[in-house]
Coordinates of C-alpha atoms in Angstrom, one line a residue:
Chain U
X1 CA 30.3 72.6 40.5
X2 CA 26.4 72.0 40.5
X3 CA 25.1 72.1 37.4
X4 CA 22.0 74.6 36.6
X5 CA 19.2 72.6 36.0
X6 CA 15.5 71.9 36.8
X7 CA 13.7 68.9 37.6
X8 CA 10.2 68.2 36.8
X9 CA 7.8 65.4 37.7
X10 CA 5.8 64.1 34.9
X11 CA 2.8 61.5 35.2
X12 CA 2.7 59.1 31.9
X13 CA -0.6 59.5 30.4
X14 CA -2.2 56.5 29.0
X15 CA -2.6 58.2 25.8
X16 CA 1.2 58.2 25.8
X17 CA 1.6 54.8 25.7
X18 CA 1.6 52.3 22.4
X19 CA 0.6 48.6 22.1
X20 CA 4.1 47.7 22.9
X21 CA 2.9 49.0 26.6
X22 CA 5.3 51.6 27.0
X23 CA 5.6 55.2 26.1
X24 CA 6.0 55.8 22.6
X25 CA 9.2 57.4 21.6
X26 CA 7.9 60.3 19.8
X27 CA 6.3 61.2 23.6
X28 CA 10.0 62.1 24.6
X29 CA 10.5 65.2 22.6
X30 CA 7.0 66.2 24.1
X31 CA 8.4 65.7 27.6
X32 CA 11.6 67.3 26.8
X33 CA 9.6 70.6 25.8
X34 CA 7.8 70.4 29.2
X35 CA 11.3 70.2 31.0
X36 CA 12.3 73.4 28.7
X37 CA 9.3 75.2 29.8
X38 CA 10.3 74.7 33.3
X39 CA 13.8 75.8 32.7
X40 CA 13.0 78.7 30.7
X41 CA 10.4 79.8 33.3
X42 CA 12.6 79.3 36.1
X43 CA 16.1 80.6 35.0
X44 CA 15.3 82.7 31.6
X45 CA 11.8 83.9 31.2
X46 CA 8.8 82.0 30.2
X47 CA 8.9 80.8 26.9
X48 CA 5.5 82.2 26.2
X49 CA 6.4 85.4 26.7
X50 CA 9.7 85.2 25.3
X51 CA 7.6 84.4 21.9
X52 CA 5.2 87.1 22.5
X53 CA 8.2 89.5 22.8
X54 CA 9.3 88.4 19.4
X55 CA 11.8 85.7 19.9
X56 CA 11.2 82.0 19.0
X57 CA 13.5 79.2 19.4
X58 CA 12.1 76.2 17.3
X59 CA 14.1 72.8 17.4
X60 CA 16.1 72.5 14.5
X61 CA 17.8 69.1 15.7
X62 CA 17.0 66.3 18.4
X63 CA 18.8 63.6 19.6
X64 CA 17.5 61.0 21.8
X65 CA 18.5 57.9 23.4
X66 CA 15.8 55.4 24.9
X67 CA 17.6 53.3 27.6
X68 CA 14.5 51.9 29.5
X69 CA 10.8 51.8 29.7
X70 CA 8.0 53.8 31.2
X71 CA 4.2 53.0 31.2
X72 CA 1.0 54.4 32.7
X73 CA 1.1 54.6 36.4
X74 CA 4.8 55.7 36.3
X75 CA 6.0 59.3 37.5
X76 CA 9.1 60.4 36.0
X77 CA 11.8 63.0 36.7
X78 CA 13.1 64.8 34.1
X79 CA 16.4 66.9 34.4
X80 CA 16.7 69.8 32.2
X81 CA 19.9 71.7 31.8
X82 CA 21.9 74.2 29.2
X83 CA 24.5 72.8 27.0
X84 CA 25.7 75.6 24.9
X85 CA 24.9 79.1 23.2
X86 CA 26.4 80.1 20.2
X87 CA 25.6 83.4 18.0
X88 CA 21.8 82.4 17.2
X89 CA 21.7 78.9 18.3
X90 CA 21.4 77.2 21.8
X91 CA 21.0 73.8 22.8
X92 CA 19.5 71.8 26.0
X93 CA 20.4 68.5 27.4
X94 CA 17.8 66.1 29.3
X95 CA 17.9 63.1 31.4
X96 CA 14.6 61.1 32.2
X97 CA 14.3 58.9 35.3
X98 CA 11.8 57.0 37.2
X99 CA 10.9 59.2 40.4
X100 CA 13.0 58.3 43.1
X101 CA 15.3 56.2 41.1
X102 CA 18.9 56.7 39.4
X103 CA 18.1 54.5 36.5
X104 CA 18.2 56.1 33.2
X105 CA 15.1 55.7 31.0
X106 CA 16.2 58.3 28.1
X107 CA 18.7 61.1 27.5
X108 CA 18.5 63.7 24.9
X109 CA 19.4 67.1 23.4
X110 CA 17.8 69.6 21.5
X111 CA 19.5 72.4 19.2
X112 CA 17.5 75.7 18.7
X113 CA 17.6 78.3 16.3
X114 CA 16.6 81.9 17.5
X115 CA 14.1 83.5 15.4
X116 CA 12.6 86.9 14.9
X117 CA 8.9 87.3 14.1
X118 CA 9.8 87.0 10.3
X119 CA 11.2 83.9 11.0
X120 CA 14.9 85.0 10.3
X121 CA 17.7 84.2 12.5
X122 CA 18.1 87.0 15.4
X123 CA 20.9 87.4 18.0
X124 CA 19.6 87.4 21.4
X125 CA 21.7 90.6 22.1
X126 CA 18.8 92.2 20.6
X127 CA 16.9 91.4 24.0
X128 CA 19.1 92.8 26.6
X129 CA 17.6 91.5 29.8
X130 CA 17.2 88.1 28.4
X131 CA 20.5 88.0 26.9
X132 CA 22.0 88.9 30.3
X133 CA 20.3 85.7 31.9
X134 CA 21.2 83.9 28.7
X135 CA 24.8 84.5 29.1
X136 CA 24.9 83.6 33.0
X137 CA 22.8 80.5 32.3
X138 CA 25.1 79.3 29.5
X139 CA 28.1 80.3 31.2
X140 CA 29.6 82.4 28.4
Chain B
X1 CA -31.2 59.3 -2.8
X2 CA -27.1 58.9 -2.4
X3 CA -25.8 61.2 0.3
X4 CA -22.8 63.3 -0.3
X5 CA -19.7 61.8 1.3
X6 CA -16.3 61.3 1.1
X7 CA -14.5 58.2 1.8
X8 CA -10.9 58.4 3.0
X9 CA -8.6 55.6 3.6
X10 CA -6.5 55.7 6.6
X11 CA -3.8 53.4 7.6
X12 CA -3.4 53.0 11.4
X13 CA -0.3 54.1 12.9
X14 CA 1.8 52.4 15.5
X15 CA 1.8 55.8 17.5
X16 CA -1.8 56.0 17.5
X17 CA -2.3 52.6 19.4
X18 CA -2.2 52.3 23.3
X19 CA -1.1 49.7 25.7
X20 CA -4.5 48.2 25.6
X21 CA -3.4 47.4 22.0
X22 CA -5.8 49.2 20.2
X23 CA -6.3 53.0 18.6
X24 CA -6.6 55.5 21.4
X25 CA -9.9 57.1 21.4
X26 CA -8.4 60.6 21.1
X27 CA -7.1 59.7 18.1
X28 CA -10.7 59.4 16.4
X29 CA -11.3 63.2 16.4
X30 CA -8.0 63.4 14.4
X31 CA -9.1 60.9 11.7
X32 CA -12.5 62.7 11.6
X33 CA -10.3 65.8 10.8
X34 CA -8.6 63.9 8.0
X35 CA -11.9 63.0 6.4
X36 CA -13.1 66.6 6.9
X37 CA -10.1 67.9 4.8
X38 CA -10.9 65.5 2.2
X39 CA -14.8 66.4 2.0
X40 CA -14.0 70.0 2.0
X41 CA -11.5 69.6 -0.7
X42 CA -13.8 67.3 -2.7
X43 CA -17.1 69.4 -2.6
X44 CA -16.1 73.0 -1.0
X45 CA -12.8 74.2 -0.9
X46 CA -9.6 73.1 0.8
X47 CA -9.7 74.2 4.6
X48 CA -6.1 75.6 4.3
X49 CA -7.5 78.1 1.8
X50 CA -10.6 78.7 3.6
X51 CA -8.7 79.8 6.7
X52 CA -6.2 81.9 4.6
X53 CA -9.3 83.7 3.0
X54 CA -10.3 84.5 6.4
X55 CA -12.9 81.7 7.6
X56 CA -12.3 79.4 10.0
X57 CA -14.4 76.4 11.6
X58 CA -13.1 75.3 14.8
X59 CA -14.8 72.5 16.5
X60 CA -17.0 73.3 19.0
X61 CA -19.0 70.2 19.7
X62 CA -17.7 66.7 19.3
X63 CA -19.7 63.3 19.8
X64 CA -18.2 60.2 19.5
X65 CA -19.1 56.4 20.0
X66 CA -16.7 53.8 19.6
X67 CA -18.2 50.3 18.8
X68 CA -15.0 48.6 17.6
X69 CA -11.4 48.2 18.0
X70 CA -8.9 48.8 15.2
X71 CA -4.9 48.5 15.7
X72 CA -1.8 49.0 13.9
X73 CA -1.6 47.0 10.3
X74 CA -5.3 47.8 9.8
X75 CA -6.5 50.3 6.9
X76 CA -9.8 52.0 7.8
X77 CA -12.2 53.2 5.6
X78 CA -13.6 56.8 6.9
X79 CA -17.0 58.2 5.7
X80 CA -17.5 62.0 5.9
X81 CA -20.8 63.5 5.2
X82 CA -22.6 66.9 5.8
X83 CA -25.3 67.0 8.5
X84 CA -26.5 71.0 8.8
X85 CA -25.8 74.2 8.3
X86 CA -27.7 76.7 10.4
X87 CA -26.6 80.5 10.4
X88 CA -22.9 80.7 11.7
X89 CA -22.6 76.9 12.7
X90 CA -22.3 73.7 10.7
X91 CA -22.2 70.0 11.5
X92 CA -20.4 67.0 9.8
X93 CA -20.8 63.3 10.4
X94 CA -18.5 60.4 10.3
X95 CA -18.6 56.3 10.2
X96 CA -15.4 54.4 10.5
X97 CA -15.1 50.9 8.9
X98 CA -12.4 48.5 8.4
X99 CA -11.8 48.5 4.7
X100 CA -13.7 46.0 2.8
X101 CA -16.1 45.5 5.5
X102 CA -19.3 47.1 7.0
X103 CA -18.6 46.4 10.5
X104 CA -18.6 49.8 12.5
X105 CA -15.8 50.9 14.4
X106 CA -16.9 54.2 15.4
X107 CA -19.5 57.2 14.6
X108 CA -19.3 60.8 15.4
X109 CA -20.3 64.3 14.7
X110 CA -18.6 67.7 14.9
X111 CA -20.2 70.9 14.9
X112 CA -18.1 73.8 14.0
X113 CA -18.3 77.6 14.6
X114 CA -17.7 79.8 11.6
X115 CA -15.3 82.6 12.7
X116 CA -13.5 85.4 11.0
X117 CA -10.2 86.5 11.6
X118 CA -11.0 88.3 14.5
X119 CA -12.4 84.9 16.1
X120 CA -16.0 86.2 16.2
X121 CA -19.0 84.4 14.5
X122 CA -19.2 85.4 10.5
X123 CA -21.9 84.5 8.3
X124 CA -20.8 82.2 5.5
X125 CA -22.8 84.5 3.1
X126 CA -20.0 87.1 3.2
X127 CA -18.1 84.3 1.2
X128 CA -20.5 84.0 -1.9
X129 CA -18.5 81.2 -3.9
X130 CA -18.3 79.1 -0.8
X131 CA -21.7 80.0 0.4
X132 CA -23.0 78.9 -2.9
X133 CA -21.3 75.6 -2.5
X134 CA -22.3 75.3 1.1
X135 CA -25.9 75.6 0.4
X136 CA -25.7 73.0 -2.4
X137 CA -23.7 70.6 -0.1
X138 CA -26.0 71.0 2.9
X139 CA -29.2 71.0 0.8
X140 CA -30.7 74.2 2.1
Chain L
X1 CA -24.6 68.4 48.8
X2 CA -21.1 68.9 47.7
X3 CA -20.3 66.4 44.6
X4 CA -17.2 64.1 44.9
X5 CA -14.7 65.3 42.5
X6 CA -11.2 65.6 41.9
X7 CA -9.5 69.2 40.8
X8 CA -6.5 68.4 38.5
X9 CA -3.9 71.2 37.4
X10 CA -2.9 70.9 33.5
X11 CA -0.2 73.2 32.1
X12 CA -1.0 73.4 28.6
X13 CA 1.9 71.9 26.4
X14 CA 3.2 73.7 23.2
X15 CA 2.7 70.6 21.3
X16 CA -1.0 70.5 22.3
X17 CA -1.6 74.0 20.3
X18 CA -2.5 73.9 16.7
X19 CA -1.6 76.5 14.0
X20 CA -5.1 78.4 15.2
X21 CA -3.0 79.2 18.3
X22 CA -5.0 77.3 20.7
X23 CA -5.3 73.7 22.5
X24 CA -6.6 71.1 19.6
X25 CA -9.8 69.7 20.5
X26 CA -8.4 66.0 20.3
X27 CA -6.4 67.0 23.3
X28 CA -9.5 67.5 25.7
X29 CA -10.0 63.7 25.7
X30 CA -6.5 63.4 27.0
X31 CA -7.2 66.0 29.7
X32 CA -10.0 64.1 30.4
X33 CA -7.9 61.0 30.8
X34 CA -5.4 62.7 33.0
X35 CA -8.4 64.0 35.3
X36 CA -10.2 60.4 35.5
X37 CA -6.7 58.9 36.6
X38 CA -6.6 61.5 39.3
X39 CA -10.2 60.6 40.4
X40 CA -9.8 56.9 40.3
X41 CA -6.6 57.1 42.3
X42 CA -8.2 59.1 45.2
X43 CA -11.9 57.6 45.2
X44 CA -11.4 54.2 43.7
X45 CA -8.1 52.6 43.0
X46 CA -5.2 54.0 40.5
X47 CA -6.8 52.8 37.0
X48 CA -3.1 50.9 36.2
X49 CA -3.6 48.8 39.2
X50 CA -7.4 48.1 38.4
X51 CA -5.8 47.1 34.7
X52 CA -3.5 44.9 36.1
X53 CA -6.3 43.1 38.2
X54 CA -8.4 42.1 35.1
X55 CA -10.6 44.9 34.8
X56 CA -10.3 47.5 32.0
X57 CA -12.8 50.5 31.2
X58 CA -12.2 52.0 27.7
X59 CA -14.2 54.9 26.4
X60 CA -17.1 53.8 24.4
X61 CA -18.6 57.4 24.1
X62 CA -17.5 60.7 24.5
X63 CA -19.2 64.1 24.3
X64 CA -17.2 67.3 24.4
X65 CA -18.4 71.1 24.1
X66 CA -15.7 73.5 23.7
X67 CA -16.5 76.8 24.9
X68 CA -13.6 78.7 24.9
X69 CA -10.0 78.6 24.1
X70 CA -6.7 77.6 25.9
X71 CA -3.0 78.2 24.7
X72 CA 0.5 77.3 25.8
X73 CA 1.5 79.3 28.8
X74 CA -2.0 78.6 30.5
X75 CA -2.8 76.6 33.6
X76 CA -6.0 74.8 33.4
X77 CA -8.0 73.5 36.3
X78 CA -9.8 70.3 35.3
X79 CA -12.8 69.1 37.5
X80 CA -13.6 65.4 37.4
X81 CA -16.7 63.8 38.7
X82 CA -18.8 60.6 38.6
X83 CA -22.1 60.6 36.5
X84 CA -23.7 57.0 36.8
X85 CA -22.8 53.3 37.0
X86 CA -25.2 51.0 35.4
X87 CA -24.5 47.4 35.2
X88 CA -21.5 47.0 33.0
X89 CA -21.1 50.8 32.4
X90 CA -20.3 53.9 33.9
X91 CA -19.8 57.5 33.0
X92 CA -17.7 60.3 34.2
X93 CA -18.2 64.3 33.6
X94 CA -15.5 67.1 33.3
X95 CA -15.2 70.8 33.3
X96 CA -12.1 72.7 32.3
X97 CA -11.3 76.2 34.0
X98 CA -8.4 78.5 33.6
X99 CA -6.9 78.2 37.0
X100 CA -8.2 81.0 39.2
X101 CA -11.5 81.6 37.1
X102 CA -15.0 80.4 36.7
X103 CA -14.8 80.6 32.8
X104 CA -15.7 77.4 31.4
X105 CA -13.4 76.4 28.8
X106 CA -14.8 72.8 28.0
X107 CA -17.3 70.6 29.3
X108 CA -17.6 66.8 28.6
X109 CA -18.4 63.3 29.5
X110 CA -17.3 59.8 28.9
X111 CA -19.0 56.4 29.0
X112 CA -16.8 53.5 29.4
X113 CA -17.5 49.8 28.9
X114 CA -16.2 47.4 31.8
X115 CA -14.4 44.6 30.3
X116 CA -12.4 41.9 31.5
X117 CA -9.0 40.5 30.2
X118 CA -10.8 38.8 27.2
X119 CA -12.2 41.9 26.3
X120 CA -15.9 41.0 27.1
X121 CA -18.2 43.1 29.3
X122 CA -17.8 42.0 33.2
X123 CA -19.8 42.9 36.1
X124 CA -18.1 45.2 38.7
X125 CA -19.5 43.2 41.4
X126 CA -16.7 40.6 40.5
X127 CA -14.3 42.9 42.0
X128 CA -15.8 43.0 45.6
X129 CA -13.5 45.7 47.2
X130 CA -13.7 48.0 44.2
X131 CA -17.4 47.5 43.7
X132 CA -18.0 48.6 47.3
X133 CA -16.1 51.8 46.5
X134 CA -18.0 52.3 43.1
X135 CA -21.3 52.2 45.0
X136 CA -20.1 54.9 47.1
X137 CA -18.6 57.0 44.5
X138 CA -21.7 56.9 42.1
X139 CA -24.0 56.6 44.9
X140 CA -26.0 53.6 44.1
Chain K
X1 CA 23.9 52.0 -7.9
X2 CA 20.5 53.0 -6.8
X3 CA 19.7 52.8 -3.4
X4 CA 16.7 50.4 -2.0
X5 CA 14.3 53.2 -0.6
X6 CA 10.5 53.5 -0.3
X7 CA 8.8 56.8 -0.9
X8 CA 5.9 57.5 1.3
X9 CA 3.3 60.5 0.7
X10 CA 2.1 62.0 3.7
X11 CA -0.6 64.8 4.1
X12 CA 0.2 67.0 7.1
X13 CA -2.8 67.0 9.3
X14 CA -4.2 70.0 11.1
X15 CA -3.8 68.7 14.6
X16 CA 0.2 68.2 13.7
X17 CA 0.6 71.7 13.4
X18 CA 1.3 73.9 16.7
X19 CA 1.1 77.8 17.2
X20 CA 4.0 78.4 15.4
X21 CA 1.9 77.6 12.2
X22 CA 4.0 74.6 11.4
X23 CA 4.4 70.9 11.9
X24 CA 5.4 70.2 15.5
X25 CA 8.9 68.7 15.7
X26 CA 7.5 65.5 17.8
X27 CA 5.4 64.4 14.8
X28 CA 8.5 63.7 12.5
X29 CA 9.2 60.7 14.2
X30 CA 5.9 59.7 13.6
X31 CA 6.1 60.3 10.1
X32 CA 9.4 58.2 10.3
X33 CA 7.3 55.2 11.7
X34 CA 4.8 55.7 8.7
X35 CA 7.6 55.5 6.3
X36 CA 9.2 52.7 8.1
X37 CA 6.0 50.5 7.9
X38 CA 6.1 51.1 4.2
X39 CA 9.7 50.0 4.0
X40 CA 9.1 46.9 6.0
X41 CA 5.8 45.9 4.1
X42 CA 7.5 46.4 0.6
X43 CA 11.2 45.0 1.2
X44 CA 10.8 42.7 4.6
X45 CA 7.6 42.1 6.2
X46 CA 4.8 44.0 7.7
X47 CA 6.1 45.1 11.1
X48 CA 2.8 44.0 12.4
X49 CA 3.2 40.3 11.1
X50 CA 6.8 40.6 12.4
X51 CA 5.8 41.9 15.9
X52 CA 2.9 38.6 16.1
X53 CA 6.0 36.3 14.8
X54 CA 7.6 37.7 18.2
X55 CA 10.3 40.1 17.1
X56 CA 10.0 43.8 18.0
X57 CA 12.0 46.4 16.9
X58 CA 11.7 49.4 19.1
X59 CA 13.5 52.9 18.5
X60 CA 16.4 53.3 20.7
X61 CA 17.8 56.0 19.2
X62 CA 16.7 58.9 17.0
X63 CA 18.3 61.8 15.4
X64 CA 16.2 64.3 13.7
X65 CA 17.5 67.4 11.6
X66 CA 14.6 70.0 11.0
X67 CA 15.7 72.2 7.9
X68 CA 12.5 73.7 6.9
X69 CA 8.8 73.8 7.6
X70 CA 5.7 72.1 6.5
X71 CA 2.1 72.9 7.7
X72 CA -1.5 71.9 7.0
X73 CA -2.4 71.8 3.3
X74 CA 1.2 70.5 2.3
X75 CA 1.7 66.8 1.2
X76 CA 5.2 65.4 2.0
X77 CA 7.2 62.9 0.1
X78 CA 9.0 60.7 2.8
X79 CA 12.3 58.5 1.4
X80 CA 13.0 55.8 3.6
X81 CA 16.0 53.6 3.4
X82 CA 18.2 51.1 5.3
X83 CA 21.5 52.2 6.9
X84 CA 22.8 49.3 8.6
X85 CA 22.4 45.9 10.4
X86 CA 24.7 44.6 13.1
X87 CA 23.9 42.0 15.3
X88 CA 20.6 42.6 17.4
X89 CA 20.4 46.3 16.0
X90 CA 19.5 47.8 12.9
X91 CA 19.2 51.6 11.6
X92 CA 17.0 53.3 9.2
X93 CA 17.5 56.6 7.5
X94 CA 14.9 59.2 6.4
X95 CA 14.6 62.5 4.1
X96 CA 11.5 64.6 4.0
X97 CA 10.6 66.7 1.2
X98 CA 7.5 68.8 0.0
X99 CA 5.8 66.7 -3.0
X100 CA 7.5 67.8 -6.3
X101 CA 10.3 69.5 -4.9
X102 CA 13.9 68.8 -3.9
X103 CA 14.2 71.1 -0.8
X104 CA 14.9 69.2 2.3
X105 CA 12.2 69.8 5.0
X106 CA 13.9 67.4 7.3
X107 CA 16.3 64.5 7.8
X108 CA 16.8 61.8 10.5
X109 CA 17.8 58.3 11.6
X110 CA 16.4 55.8 14.2
X111 CA 18.5 52.8 15.8
X112 CA 16.4 49.6 16.6
X113 CA 17.1 47.1 19.1
X114 CA 15.5 43.5 17.9
X115 CA 13.5 41.9 20.8
X116 CA 11.9 38.9 21.5
X117 CA 8.8 38.6 23.4
X118 CA 10.6 38.4 26.7
X119 CA 11.7 42.1 25.4
X120 CA 15.3 40.6 25.6
X121 CA 17.6 41.0 22.5
X122 CA 17.5 38.6 20.0
X123 CA 19.4 37.7 16.7
X124 CA 17.5 37.9 13.7
X125 CA 18.8 34.7 12.4
X126 CA 16.3 32.9 14.2
X127 CA 13.9 34.1 11.8
X128 CA 15.2 32.4 9.0
X129 CA 13.1 34.0 6.2
X130 CA 13.1 37.4 7.4
X131 CA 16.8 36.9 8.3
X132 CA 17.6 36.2 4.4
X133 CA 15.8 39.4 3.3
X134 CA 17.4 41.6 6.1
X135 CA 20.8 40.6 4.6
X136 CA 19.8 41.1 1.0
X137 CA 18.0 44.8 2.1
X138 CA 21.3 45.9 4.5
X139 CA 23.7 44.6 2.0
X140 CA 25.3 42.3 4.3

């Protein structure tokens, strides 16, 4: 079974490197967010519109493994895929490679709380159309 | 006449360096913001409370001259001072040095629009207490 | 006469917004760098290879005018163009628009020092092939 | 037994907030790095000098739990403490609170590879003085 995922190309920015000569580890969560934006737009709804509709999904947990190094001049390929949806939380997974290579630069996951405009947990079933897509995407 | 100013010490963060080994130029505007926060807190009002009171001062113009280099391990001394206040705009100036040295690492200025909650220009005289301080600080 | 320029599309990242709801002004210099990378790659040489060949072009001056606001969900169109080349310095210009609009969000310029591996000024004529292209691009 | 730790005060910068109004999660790894810098300086050696002596400790794993929210105007108190040292790797732990409160805003850990100038794993016993301190700090 082919896993549902998006693939995002990201060109490393000079500002993202540090004096070790490579992408600073705090940039990977930003790359993951870029991939998540693509995944939501393609398979659910653009996160911007989701937020405007009153549903936010802030990161409450982040795991990151850095297994290689990237630098300015590199173009990366980020795979973003759904992990799970449980009640008022969901999790996404990430794998980062150099473009045109299977080498793994980094892997990670993010867990998100689903919150309403009052910043309190809200069950996605309140957003019927989105909820249908969420169940499909997360295979519930 | 001694110019009104604040002096802020800033320890360079590793994440702020780039692969040239020095602080990336896009970090200087963030340093300036740190100095501006100190200046507003000491001589006007904490910018956080100003914003909560309905007055925002976003940057609409930035000038930066980089004359030296700083890196991780350095502690910097940022001087922040008022330049001018005219109607619905004000400008601040900055000088960045290594701690304990007169060498100039960077200088700059920022111009700010004064905006209300509706993001439209608002004259600071609407904020009587702050306006009194502004006139003192900017020497009007 | 049509001006030599590159056009770069940039999707605003969530992490680039601030609590005013818009792109923080310190992000514009990073966007300019992205545009500069495209310009150098298309009309001169990829800046990564230029650096590896021993020629660096750090920013020594930055001017930025913010005239509008961008936020997450927006795709921007950055125009990057050469301003001048004089001895061991060059300058580039920038104009940022929303995609599909002539509204100006920001304009700016950066001045760069040309430095060798020893971080001292070096005249680009030492890099014959690049120098030929530089003269063409900057219209000398 | 009182655990060895450093406490670092960090004032949230405006640029670190996002349009949700709070510190963006990608900033927490940068805060952890600030705390780590303090811990190394107080109990081991300044990381800058360690790097200059030929020993680097890049992050190869990061875990972050966000349990609260911080915003501009807040001053945070970051506790940084050693977790373990095993061969060519070590791990550090973090707890972030508002100043003057026991509320937990975020917790996390980072795992670091010890690398030589050739970017290959190097055992810290090669750095006799530092190794003595490392064993004390990590309780080996």
